[in-house]
Amino acid sequence: MPTFKRPATRDDRLQPPSRNGSARRLLLLCSALVLATLCGYEAIERLLLDGVDPELLHVLHLLRWIACCAIAAFLGAILLLRRVLPTPPLAPVSPEPGAVVALQDRLRHPGARRFLLPVLVWSCAAVIVVFLLVVERFATPDQVWREDNASSHLASTEPNGAQLYGQECAVCHGEAGLGDGPASRTLFPQPRDFTKGKYKIRSTRFGDLPTDQDIFDTIRRGMPPSLMPSFAHLSERECWALVAHLKKLASYKTEAGREFRPFELLGQRTVEIAYEAPRTERTIAEGRQVYRKAKCYTCHGDTGAGDGPMAGSLTDDWGERSLPRNFQRGIYKGGGGYRDIYLRCTTGLNGTPMRSYAGVLTCDERWAVAHYVHSLADPKRIGRRSGEESVLVKRSSETLSVNPAARVWDDMAAVEVPLMLTVQRPEAPGHLSLRAAHDGMSIAFLIEWEDPSVDSTLSGTDDYVDGAAIQFCAGRPPGGFVMGEKGRPVNIWFWRMDHQIDTTTYSNTAGTLFQPGRFTSVENLIAEGIGTLTALPAAQQTVQGWGVWVSGRWRVVLLRRMQNGGLGEIQLQPGSAAHAALGVWDGAQKDHGGSKAVTSWQLLEIEK
């Protein structure tokens, strides 16, 4: 039986031959090239590029994204050409010859649009994505709105980052950010030199710059147990303004004599935490083995006390001595959580001997060692950030005295305040305890802290003796809490054990009797910045004090009339408020002058 073939219609002739198979293969090939470019670079970067010159690393980053952009453009162009260019028609469709007519016919047809639209959309999307990636990594903050840019958190007129830096940071870090502020000569280690762009606490790979969020978090959290306090009293806008100013301070000359601004030229490779392993007894045991395998004990010691065989010979990138962390104290830079310790192990601490273990230990091993390190400290000693606490000065119906064992203190709640060291050492008290009371006429403070021994002299000179002090400021406290600042004076009550001995009658081993040489064990002082500490006249030396050492713990009471009337002294009254910062000295650790453990400013709320 004969068959009849339907004549080809115009619509049939407009349908392009099927190319699904070849297009799919081309798509897979180009996708594989993009993935190979990215993954290959990442592998090379992990193995070979740590510590590479920043300018060369910048060029390599740029070449990677240029290659990806070229591959994406090639893919889009090929797909577009294969769908749009005319193919030889099966039959004449128009009396007008030429490819232009054929192309117009194909583009007008709904079937052609069905293929053309996805190609255009995907090609444009690929170009936009690559463009944004390149801009995000290589454009300066003034050229583009970055999600991680501090300027996105600020209004154009407020606040002033440079002014805030001068108020809050310059006393230690210096006006130009060189780490040479007035207080720097009393600190160990030296304050951070911001001009180099090297930051310890980061969520980025070793050697990389921190993200803006990293710097913001450090400002808010502080760096216990160093003298870098928490600046949580600043608003978020103020902290972001500081972040923007700190990034501007990062500028230095290369060996070729060119000015290099790392935050304007370099990107960051953020460390991604894929998962968080739960802490178990098994992971702690595994962490102990990893601790040995990675030779952490050579610096931190077998028990994590920071007394390893290399502990005394470590130096940082500036040639200064670097002390390994004593894990038993439970105070960690960057936070004391498992995730925080895992990040320190993964990212390292730029500028210090603590390098990254990302290429040495697996993720599981790093989680295990984080759990083990955390287990070395007593949970009660895990350090808190050194922020502002609110201390209630409770009203008492009893008359106050300098007796540390008086019953009045039993009814007063103690506030534990974290301590920060001006000169770092492996052993130090993590916090002190503060109680405060007033009876309407006088005000008293009970300060308690751990000290394994009593250290005193009978000479009255600046020997290594135990001591305690409380520093007052009316109104908003100065940014630096070490000695006040010009125009914002502080009043300091300073108790010393040798002064207490000098207020009593005593005899030495030879039987010689000594009469009291002082009327009080507390010096009343004022200061308006580093190097301005001055004793008030004898008529104003009316602060009383007494200390008792029992079972490895000092209990010291400082007492004065609330309204003393002397020039330069803090004036207190029921219902008012003031700020106070405290310090303690340990003679056995050779604390002296500026070498001590201190707190940040605390708010005193005096009950009516």
XYZ file of C-alpha atoms in Angstrom, residues 163-173 194 215-224 226-240 242-243 246 385-388 420 476-482 485 600-602:
56
model
C 38.784 61.201 67.135
C 37.607 57.996 68.822
C 40.984 56.401 68.191
C 42.729 59.351 69.847
C 40.465 59.058 72.889
C 40.364 55.295 73.313
C 43.434 53.755 71.662
C 46.302 56.234 71.185
C 47.484 56.032 74.812
C 48.823 52.542 74.046
C 48.997 52.269 70.239
C 48.594 48.733 63.162
C 38.358 43.635 63.973
C 34.930 44.691 65.239
C 34.652 41.573 67.423
C 38.130 42.138 68.886
C 37.228 45.720 69.816
C 34.038 44.573 71.529
C 35.597 41.544 73.221
C 39.072 42.792 74.134
C 42.188 40.631 74.351
C 42.333 39.015 77.795
C 46.494 41.521 78.074
C 45.778 45.177 78.840
C 43.558 45.404 75.748
C 40.118 45.755 77.401
C 36.661 45.296 75.996
C 35.220 48.461 74.445
C 31.652 47.249 74.753
C 30.765 50.630 76.245
C 31.081 52.104 72.740
C 28.094 51.988 70.410
C 28.130 49.776 67.320
C 28.545 52.822 65.091
C 31.520 53.971 67.133
C 33.128 50.541 66.894
C 32.623 50.444 63.111
C 37.212 52.593 64.734
C 37.395 49.642 62.327
C 42.348 51.180 61.889
C 35.985 39.443 78.782
C 37.143 42.498 80.681
C 34.055 44.646 80.215
C 32.309 47.091 82.467
C 44.500 42.108 82.844
C 32.580 59.543 81.606
C 35.960 57.897 82.208
C 38.966 58.625 79.983
C 39.741 56.138 77.219
C 42.994 55.079 78.844
C 42.411 53.678 82.311
C 46.087 53.595 83.286
C 44.491 62.020 80.698
C 38.916 48.100 83.180
C 36.488 50.800 84.321
C 33.604 49.630 86.509
